[in-house]
XYZ file of C-alpha atoms in Angstrom:
671
model
C 8.138 27.053 21.802
C 6.666 23.853 19.543
C 3.240 23.956 21.085
C 0.894 25.590 23.597
C -2.095 24.729 25.359
C -5.426 26.899 25.048
C -8.858 26.158 27.046
C -11.882 25.458 24.963
C -15.024 26.681 26.714
C -17.331 24.886 24.484
C -15.529 21.162 25.145
C -14.362 21.656 28.887
C -10.697 20.114 27.715
C -7.503 21.187 27.166
C -6.551 21.244 23.144
C -3.132 21.732 21.756
C -2.205 24.430 19.547
C 0.691 24.185 16.988
C 2.838 27.066 15.882
C 0.837 29.880 17.130
C 2.612 32.925 15.938
C 2.035 36.011 13.919
C 2.796 35.782 10.358
C 4.270 38.961 9.929
C 7.041 37.764 12.427
C 8.436 35.666 9.982
C 11.316 37.034 8.141
C 11.922 36.038 4.613
C 15.128 34.143 3.967
C 15.897 35.697 0.527
C 14.515 38.603 -1.419
C 12.115 38.886 -4.631
C 13.716 39.052 -8.011
C 15.435 42.494 -8.676
C 12.855 45.074 -9.804
C 9.869 42.983 -8.306
C 7.878 43.444 -4.909
C 8.551 40.597 -2.490
C 5.932 37.944 -2.518
C 6.480 37.256 1.173
C 4.057 38.742 3.668
C 2.168 41.250 2.114
C 0.655 44.391 3.973
C -2.627 42.863 4.467
C -1.244 39.675 6.041
C -3.383 38.526 8.985
C -2.221 38.967 12.492
C -3.295 35.586 13.383
C -3.498 31.681 12.337
C -6.680 29.650 12.684
C -6.014 26.463 14.736
C -8.120 23.432 14.555
C -8.032 19.788 15.963
C -6.538 19.195 12.309
C -3.858 21.848 11.980
C -3.247 25.518 11.649
C -3.533 27.833 9.027
C -3.834 31.604 7.792
C -7.691 32.945 8.220
C -7.194 35.121 5.225
C -7.596 31.907 2.867
C -10.910 30.344 2.274
C -9.310 26.989 2.012
C -6.414 26.210 4.735
C -3.311 24.597 3.329
C -2.941 20.885 3.145
C -2.580 18.843 6.366
C -3.587 15.603 7.249
C -7.160 15.454 8.185
C -6.967 11.841 10.042
C -4.431 13.281 12.848
C -2.933 16.348 14.154
C 0.840 17.280 13.973
C 0.973 16.322 17.649
C -0.404 12.789 16.958
C -3.758 12.650 18.511
C -6.267 10.598 16.747
C -9.408 12.355 15.017
C -12.694 11.318 13.704
C -12.135 10.905 9.883
C -15.932 11.461 9.135
C -14.970 15.108 9.744
C -12.169 16.339 7.027
C -11.068 19.531 5.471
C -12.907 21.277 2.789
C -10.081 19.854 0.226
C -12.571 16.724 -1.040
C -9.875 14.734 -3.163
C -12.484 15.366 -6.261
C -12.025 18.651 -6.304
C -8.583 19.559 -4.587
C -4.910 19.258 -6.064
C -3.491 16.087 -4.482
C -0.138 17.250 -4.208
C -0.423 20.662 -2.530
C -3.760 20.812 -0.951
C -5.077 23.743 -2.915
C -8.437 23.625 -4.900
C -7.964 22.773 -8.599
C -8.890 25.800 -11.365
C -11.550 23.399 -12.781
C -13.637 21.144 -10.373
C -17.184 20.340 -11.238
C -17.931 18.983 -7.622
C -19.755 21.708 -5.317
C -18.232 22.062 -2.243
C -19.837 20.289 0.800
C -21.262 22.454 3.801
C -19.234 23.316 6.730
C -20.376 22.100 10.087
C -17.439 21.918 12.250
C -16.313 24.570 14.570
C -12.562 25.778 14.579
C -10.835 28.054 17.074
C -9.123 31.334 16.240
C -5.897 32.185 18.164
C -4.690 35.625 17.951
C -0.887 36.597 18.416
C -1.185 36.481 22.319
C -2.410 32.586 22.446
C -6.473 33.734 23.395
C -9.236 32.380 21.694
C -10.589 35.680 19.578
C -13.685 33.823 17.818
C -14.964 30.846 16.124
C -15.042 29.573 12.689
C -16.767 26.707 10.603
C -14.239 25.536 7.852
C -14.948 21.804 8.236
C -17.711 19.461 6.477
C -19.044 15.936 7.034
C -17.860 13.281 4.729
C -20.957 11.249 3.442
C -21.677 8.594 5.756
C -24.706 6.988 7.009
C -25.692 7.837 10.707
C -24.939 4.111 12.027
C -21.405 4.847 10.723
C -21.239 8.009 12.529
C -22.590 6.523 16.039
C -20.292 3.654 15.297
C -16.788 5.868 15.005
C -17.927 7.707 18.351
C -18.165 4.509 20.023
C -15.037 3.339 18.865
C -13.299 5.946 20.938
C -14.172 4.136 24.359
C -11.417 2.229 26.330
C -12.510 -1.103 25.333
C -11.787 -0.097 21.270
C -8.197 1.120 22.148
C -7.568 -1.965 23.608
C -7.491 -3.051 20.268
C -4.288 -1.795 19.443
C -2.689 -2.698 22.909
C -3.651 -6.249 23.015
C -5.044 -7.745 19.856
C -3.931 -6.186 16.630
C -0.397 -4.700 16.644
C 2.662 -6.996 17.670
C 3.748 -7.101 21.295
C 7.418 -7.283 20.025
C 9.908 -4.183 19.513
C 10.359 -5.218 15.474
C 9.404 -1.892 14.144
C 8.953 -3.232 10.505
C 6.490 -5.968 11.994
C 4.594 -2.971 13.417
C 4.503 -1.090 10.104
C 3.176 -4.492 8.154
C 0.547 -5.101 10.504
C -0.795 -1.716 10.362
C -0.801 -1.455 6.609
C -2.262 -4.995 6.668
C -4.902 -4.036 9.192
C -5.885 -1.123 6.772
C -6.212 -2.892 3.577
C -8.107 -5.530 4.766
C -10.308 -3.057 6.411
C -10.626 -1.427 3.163
C -11.332 -4.235 1.041
C -14.023 -5.166 3.087
C -15.699 -1.851 3.256
C -15.534 -1.568 -0.521
C -17.083 -4.802 -0.767
C -20.252 -4.178 1.425
C -20.539 -0.458 0.557
C -19.815 -1.172 -3.304
C -22.945 0.082 -4.203
C -22.547 3.609 -2.397
C -19.519 4.238 -4.323
C -17.624 5.987 -1.193
C -14.213 6.200 -0.425
C -13.371 3.411 1.599
C -9.718 4.021 2.112
C -11.191 7.145 3.884
C -13.368 5.308 6.080
C -10.756 2.652 6.618
C -8.307 5.250 7.800
C -11.040 6.876 9.988
C -11.411 3.647 11.635
C -7.797 2.930 12.195
C -7.036 6.258 13.789
C -10.135 6.265 16.199
C -8.636 2.885 17.374
C -5.194 4.545 17.891
C -3.921 1.477 15.330
C -0.827 3.398 13.866
C 2.897 3.137 14.101
C 5.730 5.940 14.399
C 2.895 8.743 15.994
C 5.446 11.508 16.398
C 7.017 13.276 13.350
C 10.599 13.119 12.818
C 13.454 14.178 10.623
C 15.040 11.327 8.435
C 14.212 7.652 8.155
C 10.982 6.282 9.669
C 11.670 2.689 11.720
C 9.900 -0.206 9.920
C 9.683 1.891 6.654
C 12.298 0.551 4.109
C 13.273 2.430 0.876
C 11.695 1.426 -2.004
C 8.666 0.408 0.096
C 5.118 1.220 -2.086
C 1.855 2.761 -1.220
C -1.521 2.776 -2.921
C -3.017 5.413 -0.691
C -1.781 8.478 0.969
C -3.616 7.298 4.248
C -1.206 4.530 4.447
C 1.725 6.914 4.483
C -0.066 8.786 7.508
C -0.603 5.738 9.247
C 2.792 4.376 9.121
C 4.537 7.951 10.194
C 6.121 8.543 6.753
C 4.145 11.682 5.573
C 1.660 12.934 7.751
C -0.172 15.375 5.224
C -3.014 13.725 3.474
C -3.088 16.505 0.668
C -0.195 18.669 1.271
C 3.073 17.867 -0.615
C 5.337 19.382 2.027
C 5.566 17.722 5.642
C 7.109 20.100 8.171
C 7.539 20.384 12.087
C 8.731 23.305 14.050
C 12.227 22.568 15.642
C 13.884 24.372 18.728
C 17.722 24.801 17.777
C 20.276 26.386 19.873
C 19.923 29.858 18.276
C 15.981 29.906 17.534
C 13.023 27.963 16.450
C 12.639 27.102 13.181
C 9.927 25.217 10.669
C 11.997 22.338 8.910
C 10.566 20.260 6.001
C 10.647 16.558 6.991
C 9.313 15.003 3.756
C 7.833 15.906 0.455
C 5.515 13.925 -1.911
C 6.308 14.597 -5.775
C 3.036 13.188 -7.303
C 3.696 14.917 -10.763
C 1.371 17.860 -10.661
C 3.147 20.948 -10.472
C 5.711 20.446 -13.168
C 8.475 19.012 -11.023
C 11.630 17.622 -13.081
C 11.870 14.062 -11.743
C 13.961 12.368 -15.274
C 17.280 12.071 -12.733
C 17.448 9.230 -10.274
C 19.225 11.143 -7.811
C 18.121 14.805 -8.408
C 14.466 16.489 -7.619
C 13.689 19.846 -9.147
C 10.634 20.453 -6.757
C 8.198 23.489 -6.907
C 7.136 25.170 -3.736
C 3.258 24.718 -2.913
C 0.580 27.303 -3.383
C -1.540 28.106 -6.604
C 0.374 30.218 -8.800
C -2.192 30.577 -11.583
C -3.324 34.023 -10.351
C -0.467 35.025 -7.800
C 2.750 34.664 -6.718
C 3.744 31.988 -4.413
C 4.594 33.148 -0.917
C 7.343 32.138 1.598
C 5.257 30.758 4.230
C 4.239 27.174 5.439
C 5.583 24.363 3.503
C 7.838 26.699 1.436
C 9.445 28.275 4.356
C 10.086 25.047 5.953
C 11.892 23.964 2.825
C 13.793 27.249 2.815
C 14.673 26.746 6.363
C 15.802 22.969 5.474
C 18.228 24.533 3.089
C 20.134 26.489 5.585
C 19.808 23.947 8.127
C 20.903 21.170 5.953
C 18.296 18.295 7.370
C 17.389 15.093 5.772
C 14.343 15.017 3.830
C 12.243 12.075 3.167
C 11.171 12.146 -0.536
C 8.361 10.096 -1.895
C 7.789 9.945 -5.730
C 5.149 8.684 -7.734
C 4.651 6.077 -10.560
C 1.454 5.346 -12.505
C -0.955 2.774 -11.412
C -2.008 0.737 -14.674
C -4.772 -0.626 -12.796
C -6.554 2.696 -12.364
C -7.557 5.414 -14.433
C -5.091 8.223 -13.392
C -4.034 6.144 -10.257
C -0.843 6.838 -8.441
C 1.674 4.719 -6.666
C 3.687 6.419 -4.051
C 7.434 5.382 -3.741
C 9.593 5.968 -0.813
C 12.819 7.239 -2.349
C 14.759 7.556 0.758
C 16.350 10.914 2.019
C 17.726 13.805 0.031
C 18.903 17.524 1.138
C 18.122 20.647 -0.571
C 21.135 21.999 -2.378
C 19.678 25.373 -3.571
C 16.641 27.104 -4.266
C 15.283 29.964 -6.439
C 12.412 31.917 -7.786
C 11.080 31.853 -11.398
C 8.046 32.556 -13.434
C 5.702 29.889 -13.847
C 3.618 29.314 -17.095
C 1.215 31.678 -15.968
C 3.487 34.437 -15.405
C 3.503 34.363 -11.824
C 6.637 33.632 -9.370
C 7.084 30.129 -8.059
C 9.816 28.613 -5.867
C 12.001 25.722 -6.885
C 14.187 23.576 -4.926
C 16.931 21.352 -6.132
C 16.889 18.187 -4.226
C 20.217 15.822 -4.105
C 19.650 12.160 -3.081
C 22.025 11.327 0.005
C 24.676 8.482 -1.027
C 24.625 4.888 0.169
C 20.822 4.047 0.222
C 19.037 1.150 -1.554
C 17.708 1.699 -4.789
C 13.905 3.428 -4.877
C 12.619 5.136 -8.030
C 16.274 3.753 -9.761
C 14.482 0.469 -10.046
C 11.085 1.935 -11.771
C 13.580 3.827 -14.348
C 15.822 0.752 -15.065
C 12.649 -1.535 -15.671
C 11.257 1.258 -18.346
C 14.384 0.889 -20.143
C 14.136 -3.093 -20.244
C 10.682 -2.886 -21.496
C 11.576 -0.637 -24.206
C 14.787 -2.661 -25.036
C 14.887 -5.910 -23.267
C 18.549 -6.843 -24.931
C 19.740 -3.673 -22.990
C 20.788 -5.681 -20.179
C 23.038 -7.783 -22.015
C 24.273 -11.418 -21.667
C 22.920 -12.023 -18.332
C 19.689 -12.592 -19.923
C 19.082 -16.284 -20.713
C 15.770 -15.941 -22.432
C 13.515 -13.716 -23.235
C 10.389 -15.713 -22.759
C 10.997 -18.971 -20.518
C 7.266 -19.708 -21.542
C 8.085 -19.618 -25.201
C 4.573 -17.721 -25.849
C 2.333 -19.737 -23.744
C 1.771 -16.846 -21.032
C 0.094 -13.754 -21.746
C 3.309 -11.904 -21.113
C 6.993 -13.426 -21.624
C 8.697 -14.634 -18.713
C 12.156 -13.517 -18.644
C 14.910 -15.715 -17.525
C 18.101 -14.239 -15.974
C 21.429 -15.003 -14.365
C 23.408 -11.971 -12.641
C 25.019 -14.508 -10.152
C 27.298 -17.013 -12.181
C 27.668 -18.689 -15.279
C 24.885 -21.349 -15.126
C 22.727 -21.427 -18.368
C 19.445 -22.013 -16.545
C 17.416 -24.382 -14.648
C 17.046 -28.018 -15.211
C 14.817 -29.205 -18.233
C 11.038 -29.297 -17.908
C 7.665 -28.782 -20.043
C 6.198 -25.440 -19.519
C 2.532 -25.711 -18.926
C -0.220 -23.708 -17.450
C -2.774 -26.503 -16.844
C -3.044 -28.874 -14.010
C -2.616 -32.998 -14.471
C -5.454 -34.972 -12.713
C -5.398 -38.554 -11.590
C -8.762 -38.935 -13.746
C -10.645 -37.104 -16.327
C -12.486 -34.037 -14.886
C -15.142 -34.712 -17.362
C -16.353 -37.329 -14.948
C -16.203 -35.475 -11.964
C -19.671 -33.517 -11.035
C -20.044 -29.969 -12.560
C -19.612 -26.824 -10.478
C -22.952 -24.953 -10.051
C -23.250 -22.173 -12.826
C -24.921 -18.937 -12.785
C -27.835 -17.550 -15.451
C -26.141 -13.860 -15.436
C -26.243 -12.639 -18.823
C -23.269 -10.596 -19.165
C -21.335 -10.472 -15.717
C -22.101 -11.530 -12.049
C -22.961 -8.435 -10.123
C -22.787 -7.439 -6.696
C -25.848 -8.067 -4.709
C -27.679 -10.209 -7.104
C -29.666 -12.534 -5.013
C -30.301 -14.670 -7.997
C -26.629 -15.391 -8.867
C -25.645 -18.789 -7.542
C -22.049 -17.776 -7.710
C -22.676 -15.291 -5.015
C -24.331 -17.432 -2.748
C -21.860 -20.116 -2.992
C -19.509 -17.585 -1.861
C -21.595 -16.504 1.121
C -23.443 -13.665 -0.535
C -20.478 -11.491 -1.537
C -18.417 -11.623 -5.086
C -14.816 -12.657 -3.930
C -13.241 -10.134 -5.923
C -13.128 -6.193 -6.368
C -13.965 -4.722 -9.500
C -10.308 -4.403 -10.303
C -9.789 -8.284 -9.636
C -8.643 -7.649 -5.780
C -9.202 -10.616 -3.883
C -11.365 -9.556 -0.804
C -10.523 -11.956 2.043
C -9.003 -15.387 2.024
C -11.460 -18.187 2.486
C -11.575 -22.166 2.881
C -12.421 -22.017 -0.976
C -13.325 -19.642 -3.497
C -16.045 -20.310 -6.348
C -15.150 -18.839 -9.927
C -17.531 -19.102 -12.644
C -17.805 -22.268 -14.429
C -17.470 -22.623 -18.205
C -21.112 -23.456 -18.094
C -22.111 -20.100 -16.389
C -23.835 -17.466 -18.883
C -21.334 -14.608 -17.949
C -18.552 -13.422 -20.305
C -14.814 -14.193 -20.045
C -14.548 -10.675 -18.487
C -16.775 -11.299 -15.529
C -15.259 -10.318 -12.488
C -15.688 -13.736 -10.782
C -13.163 -15.418 -13.467
C -9.773 -13.664 -12.228
C -7.732 -16.580 -12.130
C -8.851 -18.289 -15.362
C -7.703 -15.708 -17.802
C -3.740 -16.124 -16.894
C -0.609 -13.984 -15.911
C -1.323 -9.993 -16.321
C 2.005 -9.307 -14.639
C 5.500 -9.444 -16.079
C 7.455 -12.131 -14.465
C 11.326 -12.830 -14.132
C 12.849 -16.064 -13.070
C 16.390 -15.344 -11.855
C 19.290 -16.886 -9.987
C 19.397 -16.441 -6.362
C 22.712 -16.519 -4.368
C 21.771 -19.212 -1.885
C 18.513 -20.513 -2.922
C 18.767 -21.825 -6.597
C 16.293 -19.999 -8.784
C 13.815 -17.434 -7.812
C 10.734 -15.518 -9.049
C 10.441 -11.698 -9.021
C 7.882 -9.377 -10.910
C 8.846 -6.010 -13.010
C 5.378 -4.668 -11.916
C 4.562 -3.172 -8.773
C 2.013 -6.010 -7.020
C -1.134 -4.839 -4.928
C -2.181 -6.774 -1.733
C -4.895 -9.510 -2.810
C -3.618 -9.254 -6.403
C -3.818 -12.417 -8.323
C 0.036 -14.004 -9.212
C -0.061 -17.555 -10.700
C -1.346 -20.852 -10.366
C 0.739 -23.593 -9.028
C 0.544 -26.500 -11.946
C 1.814 -29.870 -12.472
C 0.765 -33.188 -11.815
C -1.465 -34.113 -8.933
C -0.670 -37.227 -6.867
C -2.864 -38.631 -4.284
C -1.195 -38.810 -1.188
C 1.857 -37.894 0.042
C 3.791 -41.478 0.348
C 3.649 -41.374 -3.407
C 6.472 -38.927 -3.726
C 10.088 -40.062 -3.990
C 11.659 -37.460 -1.285
C 14.729 -36.634 -2.587
C 15.794 -33.963 -5.425
C 11.996 -34.078 -6.435
C 11.009 -32.253 -3.254
C 12.089 -28.776 -4.837
C 9.475 -29.015 -7.225
C 6.624 -30.500 -5.050
C 3.861 -28.466 -3.426
C 2.412 -29.856 -0.372
C -0.927 -28.380 0.927
C -1.141 -30.550 3.888
C 1.371 -28.359 5.698
C -0.173 -25.019 5.371
C 0.622 -22.247 8.396
C -2.302 -22.583 10.685
C -1.432 -19.091 12.174
C -1.451 -17.090 9.242
C -4.377 -14.541 8.928
C -4.938 -11.976 6.178
C -8.580 -11.054 6.757
C -10.081 -7.852 8.434
C -10.725 -8.008 12.289
C -14.756 -7.997 12.602
C -14.454 -5.909 16.120
C -13.499 -2.886 13.941
C -16.601 -3.146 11.976
C -18.925 -4.060 14.767
C -19.518 -7.135 12.885
C -21.563 -9.811 14.939
C -19.698 -13.077 15.569
C -22.020 -14.860 13.029
C -20.022 -13.846 10.325
C -17.634 -16.541 8.974
C -14.369 -15.703 8.635
C -12.881 -18.829 8.327
C -9.812 -18.407 6.272
C -7.907 -22.135 6.873
C -8.742 -24.478 4.030
C -9.778 -27.942 4.472
C -7.081 -30.740 4.760
C -6.139 -31.628 1.196
C -4.347 -35.045 1.090
C -2.934 -34.524 -2.671
C 0.435 -32.875 -3.776
C 1.428 -31.130 -6.961
C 4.575 -32.371 -8.728
C 6.129 -30.104 -10.877
C 9.529 -31.308 -11.410
C 9.131 -32.407 -15.050
C 5.868 -30.280 -16.035
C 5.081 -27.174 -14.536
C 4.973 -23.236 -14.796
C 6.739 -19.996 -13.116
C 5.233 -21.200 -9.447
C 8.002 -23.920 -9.408
C 10.734 -21.401 -8.893
C 9.111 -19.419 -5.771
C 11.308 -19.782 -2.851
C 10.190 -20.605 0.679
C 10.238 -17.699 3.533
C 9.219 -17.733 7.062
C 7.821 -14.129 6.396
C 6.251 -14.553 2.819
C 4.656 -11.928 0.453
C 2.760 -14.525 -1.132
C -0.350 -16.998 -0.116
C -2.077 -20.034 -1.636
C -5.950 -20.004 -1.975
C -8.144 -22.912 -2.896
C -10.248 -22.204 -5.972
C -12.803 -24.103 -7.991
C -13.920 -23.291 -11.511
C -13.840 -26.050 -13.818
C -15.098 -28.968 -11.675
C -17.110 -29.423 -8.527
C -14.874 -31.690 -6.576
C -13.665 -29.896 -3.712
C -10.862 -32.735 -2.890
C -8.928 -31.014 -5.688
C -9.200 -27.461 -5.966
C -6.705 -25.325 -7.979
C -4.161 -23.970 -5.665
C -3.754 -20.101 -6.697
C -1.284 -17.511 -5.613
C -1.926 -13.812 -4.027
C -0.205 -10.964 -2.954
C -0.449 -10.740 0.855
C 0.730 -6.968 0.717
C 1.911 -4.510 -1.626
C 5.328 -5.650 -3.090
C 7.555 -3.358 -4.652
C 8.867 -4.292 -8.362
C 12.104 -6.890 -8.411
C 11.098 -8.340 -4.844
C 11.408 -11.755 -4.589
C 8.452 -13.539 -4.525
C 8.063 -16.115 -1.655
C 5.404 -18.583 0.142
C 5.647 -20.287 3.325
C 6.090 -24.237 2.332
C 4.802 -24.776 5.881
C 5.679 -26.470 9.303
C 5.607 -29.954 10.631
C 2.270 -30.761 11.663
C 1.745 -30.979 15.614
C 0.108 -34.420 15.567
C 2.955 -35.819 13.789
C 5.326 -35.263 16.633
C 8.858 -36.622 15.776
C 7.763 -38.990 13.583
C 8.294 -37.204 10.199
C 11.293 -38.326 8.305
C 13.870 -35.747 9.080
C 15.117 -36.080 5.526
C 11.616 -33.946 4.633
C 12.943 -31.060 6.648
C 15.665 -28.647 5.049
C 17.729 -25.785 6.189
C 15.878 -22.320 5.833
C 18.107 -19.486 4.600
C 15.057 -17.019 4.153
C 17.130 -14.494 6.766
C 13.858 -13.449 8.007
C 13.371 -12.419 11.721
C 10.815 -14.883 12.119
C 12.823 -17.595 10.585
C 12.146 -21.131 12.113
C 15.257 -22.415 10.747
C 14.075 -25.503 8.789
C 10.831 -26.102 6.195
C 9.264 -28.879 4.899
């Protein structure tokens, strides 16, 4: 039986119990090495397991094994202000056990849990949960979010009404990250975990996808997708464990019930061997510093999966260069366990080892990352397909590679590479932008900073340069500001910091992609070229391939957070759409990498007007930012726009081109 119900006299409601069974009833699948005592089920093993709203665990452990604190295995949302004692600052991230050296004092416990004996009855109550740091208003707000009006957000406002699983996953991730960015902006001084708080709000409003655990691929999640927070994987149903590396569920087979693994996270913590693209040697869970690992919980599920031969999702990890000790999680597809064994670890105690083999016929995941590492070490390793190692001829901070893997074309038509914009008149005659008197950098909450006041009282970027919200106009520090070039309000002025590649596409000419993973809100590049007043000045023939037209932006595109989720008043200015701009930028003869970005009706990049070197808001800089997390080697596209409704059928039909983006939302044409 996969679940049982019990009556909680304190809450006067029915709750769910998962995997309630005596640990001694679990038979080991293989013996300990010869001459050694079995490490499984010691004589003093507990006769019961502890079941809480967040998962079940043996009561002989002061710290429960890693499980998702955000929702239980059966999928009921939980209040994330209450999380298990495994706080990320002193608990190993992969398997959920306390680190050997942690300087953080464990928080106090105040949440009751029910102890269930082997008969399924409530034996006693325990307190193994603590309150996550949060102000009282946030705690009360999280409670209010559980009423029906809050839950209706998931049904009618945020989640798409279509049955497109990919769209549902992307909406969930976009909503979460927008919320996280906003929380980071308003709570920056408190230095809390905005990802945990955003996850709590998402769960309390039932804003998630793929709520039920499953074996095999997850609808809407593609091989190669990347995640910057483990809660993101929880919200889309890829991996329900926020700390533990092994995700599993109990399945009723013909012969018996067995726990089987559904997914693992290899976060590079326990000495896993990850050098191969298709093979992974995974170390079992449980601290082996002072005792042998035990064949229980996740380890037992992995051993059962070896014999059941079920698919297991594997998430690998890569370094996040933008954050110290940061990780990027990469979904690498489904694997199967080929074999398992026991070997002594560095501390002399037994550890379980599992050999995972990737199933054939899947798109590349971590293999893309490994190829890029080789290219960075030796750019010539790609052979004759590389037409130029730096299209910018040293102008950009990082070289821009030019590649053709499709045909024999030697490159795009000639143009002058330039990182500047040509104005119809000198900007020296334009009124200057208001400057601040900050000595070294603009700081959050500084009431005297004019740059903050122009941006509505908040800095538009996070401390690591991520755009927080899309705005009609962003004001960066002009040259006259006293702050340094490293000020966080000068993000778009310092040039490219990503490694881009111009490549030949199969159907859409030349395109643009990046060797690096790109986080949502990351600055990509500026659209440079010659600014021309009025659209009638353009000869719409072949020049339209290299013309940016801001007057045709998509009015339906929304990127910012949902204020109702934070109970913000309607007085908050969340306007996103820029004002009508009556110029075009022609990059046919002069431009940069932006001229190679193709159109898509489901783009991964958007443009944002920015002022920094002059004060004329009629001619802002056109800066591009990432809509969502973008895996390496993914083509970068933006929406060229649609025909304005007020123009009706009066637009020249030669201006419309057939769209080949292949998106499920494809409109069939673009401007």
